CSV table of C-alpha atoms in Angstrom, one decimal:
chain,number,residue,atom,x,y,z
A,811,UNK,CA,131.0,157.0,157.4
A,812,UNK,CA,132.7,156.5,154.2
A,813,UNK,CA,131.4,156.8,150.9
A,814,UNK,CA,132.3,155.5,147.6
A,815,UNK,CA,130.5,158.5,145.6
A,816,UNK,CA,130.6,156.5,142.2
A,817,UNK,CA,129.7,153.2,143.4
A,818,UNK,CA,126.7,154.9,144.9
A,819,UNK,CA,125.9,156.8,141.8
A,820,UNK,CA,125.8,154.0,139.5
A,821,UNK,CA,124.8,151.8,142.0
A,822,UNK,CA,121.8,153.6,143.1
A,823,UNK,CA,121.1,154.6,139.0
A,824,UNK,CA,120.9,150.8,138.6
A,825,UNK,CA,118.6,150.4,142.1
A,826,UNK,CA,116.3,152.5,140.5
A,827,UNK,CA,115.6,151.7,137.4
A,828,UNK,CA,118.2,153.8,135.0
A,829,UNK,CA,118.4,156.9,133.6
A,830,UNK,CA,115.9,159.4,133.5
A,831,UNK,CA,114.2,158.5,136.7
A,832,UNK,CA,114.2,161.4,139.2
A,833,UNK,CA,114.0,161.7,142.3
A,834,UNK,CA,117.0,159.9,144.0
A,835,UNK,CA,119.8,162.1,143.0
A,836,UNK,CA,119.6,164.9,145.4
A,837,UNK,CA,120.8,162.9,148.3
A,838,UNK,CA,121.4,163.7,151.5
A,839,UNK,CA,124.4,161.6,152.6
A,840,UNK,CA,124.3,162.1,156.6
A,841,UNK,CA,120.6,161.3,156.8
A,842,UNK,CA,121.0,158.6,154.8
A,843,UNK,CA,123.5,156.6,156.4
A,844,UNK,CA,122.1,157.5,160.3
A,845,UNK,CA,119.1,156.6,159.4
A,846,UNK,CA,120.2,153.1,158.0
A,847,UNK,CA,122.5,152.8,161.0
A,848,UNK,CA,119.5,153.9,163.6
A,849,UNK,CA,117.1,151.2,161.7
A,850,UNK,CA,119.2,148.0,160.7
A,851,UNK,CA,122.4,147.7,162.1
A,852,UNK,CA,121.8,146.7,166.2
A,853,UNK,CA,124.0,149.5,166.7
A,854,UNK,CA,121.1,151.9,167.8
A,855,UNK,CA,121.6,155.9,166.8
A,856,UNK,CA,125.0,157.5,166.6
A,857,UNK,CA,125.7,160.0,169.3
A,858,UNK,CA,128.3,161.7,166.8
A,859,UNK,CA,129.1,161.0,163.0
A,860,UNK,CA,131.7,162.2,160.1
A,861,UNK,CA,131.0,161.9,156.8
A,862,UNK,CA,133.6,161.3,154.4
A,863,UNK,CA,132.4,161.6,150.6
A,864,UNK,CA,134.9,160.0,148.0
A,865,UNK,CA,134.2,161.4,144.6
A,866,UNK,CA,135.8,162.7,141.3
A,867,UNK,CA,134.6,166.1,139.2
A,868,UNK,CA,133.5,164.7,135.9
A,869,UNK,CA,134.2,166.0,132.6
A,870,UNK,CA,131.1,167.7,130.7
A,871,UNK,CA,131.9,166.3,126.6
A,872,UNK,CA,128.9,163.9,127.0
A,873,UNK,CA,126.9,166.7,128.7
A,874,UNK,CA,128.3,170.1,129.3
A,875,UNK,CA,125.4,170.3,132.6
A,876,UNK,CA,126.8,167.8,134.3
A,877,UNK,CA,129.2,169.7,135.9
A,878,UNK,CA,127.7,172.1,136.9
A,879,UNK,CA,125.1,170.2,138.1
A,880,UNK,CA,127.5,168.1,140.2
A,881,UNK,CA,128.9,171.7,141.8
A,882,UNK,CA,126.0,172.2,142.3
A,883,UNK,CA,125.5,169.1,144.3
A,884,UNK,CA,128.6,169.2,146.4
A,885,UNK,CA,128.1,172.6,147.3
A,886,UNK,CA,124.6,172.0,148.3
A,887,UNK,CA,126.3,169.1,150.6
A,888,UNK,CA,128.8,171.5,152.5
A,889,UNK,CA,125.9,174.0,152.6
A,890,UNK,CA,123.8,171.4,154.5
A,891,UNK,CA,126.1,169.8,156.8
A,892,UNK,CA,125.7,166.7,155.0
A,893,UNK,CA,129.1,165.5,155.5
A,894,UNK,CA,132.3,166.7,157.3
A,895,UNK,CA,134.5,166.3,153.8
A,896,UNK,CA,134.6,165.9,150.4
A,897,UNK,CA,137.7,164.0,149.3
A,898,UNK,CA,138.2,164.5,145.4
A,899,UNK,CA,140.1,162.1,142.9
A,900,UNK,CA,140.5,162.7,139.4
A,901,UNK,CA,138.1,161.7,136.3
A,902,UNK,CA,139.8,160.4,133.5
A,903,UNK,CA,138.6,160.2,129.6
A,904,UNK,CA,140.8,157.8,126.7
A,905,UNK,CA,140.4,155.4,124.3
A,906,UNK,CA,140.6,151.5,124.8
A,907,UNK,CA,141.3,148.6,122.7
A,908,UNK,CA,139.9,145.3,123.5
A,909,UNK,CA,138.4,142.2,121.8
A,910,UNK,CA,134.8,142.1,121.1
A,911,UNK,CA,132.9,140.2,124.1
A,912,UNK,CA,129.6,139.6,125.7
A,913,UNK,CA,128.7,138.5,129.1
A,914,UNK,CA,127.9,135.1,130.1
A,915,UNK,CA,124.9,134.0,132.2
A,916,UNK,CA,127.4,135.0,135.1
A,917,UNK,CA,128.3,138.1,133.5
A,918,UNK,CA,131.9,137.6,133.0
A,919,UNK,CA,133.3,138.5,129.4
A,920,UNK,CA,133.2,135.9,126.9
A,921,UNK,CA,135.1,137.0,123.7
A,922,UNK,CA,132.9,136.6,120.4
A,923,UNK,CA,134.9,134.8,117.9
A,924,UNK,CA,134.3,135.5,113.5
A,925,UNK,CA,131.6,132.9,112.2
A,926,UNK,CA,129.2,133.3,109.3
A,927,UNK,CA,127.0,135.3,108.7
A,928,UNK,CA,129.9,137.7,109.5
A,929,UNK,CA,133.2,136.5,108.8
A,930,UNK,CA,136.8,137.7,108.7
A,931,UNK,CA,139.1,136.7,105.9
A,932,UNK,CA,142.7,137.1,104.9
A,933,UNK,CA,144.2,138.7,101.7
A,934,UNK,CA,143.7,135.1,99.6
A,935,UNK,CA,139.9,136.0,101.1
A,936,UNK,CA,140.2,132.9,103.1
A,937,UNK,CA,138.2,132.4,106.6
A,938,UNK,CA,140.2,133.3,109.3
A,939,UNK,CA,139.0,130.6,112.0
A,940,UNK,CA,138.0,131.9,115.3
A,941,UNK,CA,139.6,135.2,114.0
A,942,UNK,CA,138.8,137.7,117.0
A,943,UNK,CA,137.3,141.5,116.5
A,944,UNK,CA,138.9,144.1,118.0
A,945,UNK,CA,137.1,147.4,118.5
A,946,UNK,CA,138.1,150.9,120.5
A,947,UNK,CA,135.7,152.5,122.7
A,948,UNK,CA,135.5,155.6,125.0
A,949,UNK,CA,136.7,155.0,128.3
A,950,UNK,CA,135.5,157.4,131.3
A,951,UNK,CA,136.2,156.5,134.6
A,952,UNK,CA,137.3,157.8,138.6
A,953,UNK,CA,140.5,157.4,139.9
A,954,UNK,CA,141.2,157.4,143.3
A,955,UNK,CA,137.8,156.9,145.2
A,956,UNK,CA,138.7,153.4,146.3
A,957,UNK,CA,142.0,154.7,147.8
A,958,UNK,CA,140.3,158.1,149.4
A,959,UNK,CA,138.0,155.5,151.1
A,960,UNK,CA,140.5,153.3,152.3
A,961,UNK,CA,142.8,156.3,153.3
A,962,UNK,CA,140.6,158.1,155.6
A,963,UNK,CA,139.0,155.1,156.8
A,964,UNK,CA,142.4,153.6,158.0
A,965,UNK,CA,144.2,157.1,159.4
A,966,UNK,CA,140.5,158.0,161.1
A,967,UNK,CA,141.0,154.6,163.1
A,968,UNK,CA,144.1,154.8,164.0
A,969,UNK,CA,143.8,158.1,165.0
A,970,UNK,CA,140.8,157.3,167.2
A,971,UNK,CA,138.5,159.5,165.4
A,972,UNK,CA,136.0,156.8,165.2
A,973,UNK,CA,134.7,153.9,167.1
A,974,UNK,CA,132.8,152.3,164.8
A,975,UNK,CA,132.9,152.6,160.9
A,976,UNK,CA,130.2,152.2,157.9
A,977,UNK,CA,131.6,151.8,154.6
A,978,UNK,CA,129.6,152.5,151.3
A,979,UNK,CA,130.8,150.3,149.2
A,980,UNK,CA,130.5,147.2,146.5
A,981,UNK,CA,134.0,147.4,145.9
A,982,UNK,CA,136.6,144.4,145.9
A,983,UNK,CA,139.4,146.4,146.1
A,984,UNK,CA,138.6,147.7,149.2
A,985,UNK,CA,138.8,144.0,151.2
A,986,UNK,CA,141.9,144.5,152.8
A,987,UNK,CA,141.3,147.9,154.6
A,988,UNK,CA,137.7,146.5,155.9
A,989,UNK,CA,139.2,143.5,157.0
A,990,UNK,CA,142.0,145.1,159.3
A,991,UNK,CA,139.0,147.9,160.3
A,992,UNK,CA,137.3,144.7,161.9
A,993,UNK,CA,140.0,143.8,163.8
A,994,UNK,CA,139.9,147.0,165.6
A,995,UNK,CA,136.3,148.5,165.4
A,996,UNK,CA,132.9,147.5,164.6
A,997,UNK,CA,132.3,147.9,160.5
A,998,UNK,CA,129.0,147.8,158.7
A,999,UNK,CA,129.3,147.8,155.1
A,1000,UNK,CA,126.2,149.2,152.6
A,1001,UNK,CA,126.2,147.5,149.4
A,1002,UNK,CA,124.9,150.3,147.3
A,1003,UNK,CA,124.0,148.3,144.2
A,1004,UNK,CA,121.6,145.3,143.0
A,1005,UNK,CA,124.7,142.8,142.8
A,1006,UNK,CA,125.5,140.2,145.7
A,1007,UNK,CA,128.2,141.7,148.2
A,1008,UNK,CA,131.4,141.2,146.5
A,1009,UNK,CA,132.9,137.9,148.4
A,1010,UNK,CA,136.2,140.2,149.9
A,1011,UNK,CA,133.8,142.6,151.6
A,1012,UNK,CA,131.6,139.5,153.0
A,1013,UNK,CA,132.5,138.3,156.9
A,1014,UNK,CA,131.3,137.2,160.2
A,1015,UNK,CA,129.6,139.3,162.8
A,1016,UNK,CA,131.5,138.2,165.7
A,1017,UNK,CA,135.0,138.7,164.0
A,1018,UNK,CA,137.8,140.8,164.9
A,1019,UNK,CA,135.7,143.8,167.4
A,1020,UNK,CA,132.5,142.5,166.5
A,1021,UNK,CA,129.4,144.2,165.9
A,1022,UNK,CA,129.4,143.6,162.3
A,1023,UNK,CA,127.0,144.4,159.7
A,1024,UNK,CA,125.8,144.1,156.1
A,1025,UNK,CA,122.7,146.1,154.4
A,1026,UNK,CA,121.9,146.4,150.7
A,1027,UNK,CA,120.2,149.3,149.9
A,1028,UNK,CA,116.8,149.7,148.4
A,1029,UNK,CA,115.2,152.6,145.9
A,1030,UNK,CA,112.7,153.7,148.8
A,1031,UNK,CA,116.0,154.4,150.6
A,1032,UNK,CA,117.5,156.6,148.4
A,1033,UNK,CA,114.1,158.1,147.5
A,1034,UNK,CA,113.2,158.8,151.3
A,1035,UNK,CA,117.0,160.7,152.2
A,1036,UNK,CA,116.7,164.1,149.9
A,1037,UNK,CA,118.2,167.4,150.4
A,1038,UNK,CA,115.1,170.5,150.6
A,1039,UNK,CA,114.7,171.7,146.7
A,1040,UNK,CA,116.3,174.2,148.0
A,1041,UNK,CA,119.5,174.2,149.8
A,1042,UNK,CA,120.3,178.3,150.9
A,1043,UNK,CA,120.5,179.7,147.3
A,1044,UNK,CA,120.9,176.4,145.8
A,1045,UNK,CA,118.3,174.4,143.9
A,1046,UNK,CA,118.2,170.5,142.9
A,1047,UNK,CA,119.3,169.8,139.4
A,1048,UNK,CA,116.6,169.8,136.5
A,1049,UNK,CA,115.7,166.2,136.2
A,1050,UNK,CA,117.4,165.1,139.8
């Protein structure tokens, strides 16, 4: 079992309803995952499982708890047995320069271009046509969770740790090490978020091994697959 830690995050903040709501957070990865692999998959309960959680320490200049609280988390998920490792990329914080967009119905980006009321002119104060905006914004995002997931996916196969795989994941970029996973063993893959599966990740049961499977996951899910409050000496987040 593989896990995309920030596709689930924001994923399952999305499922949920946004920020502020609690009691989703504090998840327990290994129940989770069995129990939607006991339930919905055909597959029937695991004998055996290995949970691999992809995931990146974040920085704390939004929120200097964070942090801690996320220590807290991934300590409280060793403590538990809640999965068999914790693969760690890197969190990265800049500044990036784009033109000034807005989604379409589809939500692709749709760049805004300078029209009255609020126009851009040049020195001679003449309108600048279709002049674009260009604004900088804080950029903070993971590096490496995609590739952790594809990584230990891919050497646990061909090492014949596994014989059968579930993949938490929305993400595009991970089409090609799911596809050649199918070839050799059954994959289900847990969309994590409210969005269609992304096309790359979609399939046919009877391809490859066979088996296959697809679940989107629902807030009662998330809600229903906590940690205790307390975990040993550990205690769930303040607002989790």
């Amino acid at each position: 079992m593989y896990v995309d830690g920030f596709n689930l995050y924001y994923g399952g903040k999305g499922l949920v309803g946004g920020r502020g709501q609690q009691g989703w957070e504090w998840l327990d990865l290994r129940r989770l995952v069995t129990t939607i692999v006991t339930d919905r998959s055909g597959w029937g309960a695991p004998a055996s499982t290995r949970v691999v959680y992809c995931t990146a320490r974040v920085g704390g200049r939004d929120d200097p708890t964070t942090p801690q609280d996320q220590d807290t988390y991934l300590r409280a998920l060793r403590a538990a047995a809640s999965v068999d490792l914790v693969a760690e990329g890197t969190y990265v914080s800049r500044v990036a320069v784009g033109p000034l967009a807005v989604r379409d119905r589809r939500g692709r980006p749709q760049l805004v271009a300078a029209q009255w009321p609020v126009m851009v002119q040049d020195a001679d104060g003449a309108a600048v046509a279709a002049g674009r905006f260009m604004v900088s914004v804080a950029r903070r995002q993971e590096k490496g969770s995609d590739v952790n997931v594809a990584s230990h996916l891919l050497i646990d196969i061909c090492s014949g740790e596994v014989d059968a795989a579930v993949v938490v994941s929305n993400d595009s970029d991970l089409a090609f090490p799911v596809s050649w996973a199918r070839e050799r063993v059954p994959v289900g893959i847990i969309n994590p978020t409210r969005n269609y599966f992304a096309g790359p990740l979609e399939g046919t049961p009877g391809s490859g091994a066979g088996s296959h499977w697809w679940y989107r996951l629902r807030p009662d899910d998330l809600r229903e697959a906590q940690l205790p409050p307390m975990v040993g000496r550990l205690s769930r987040p303040e607002g989790w």
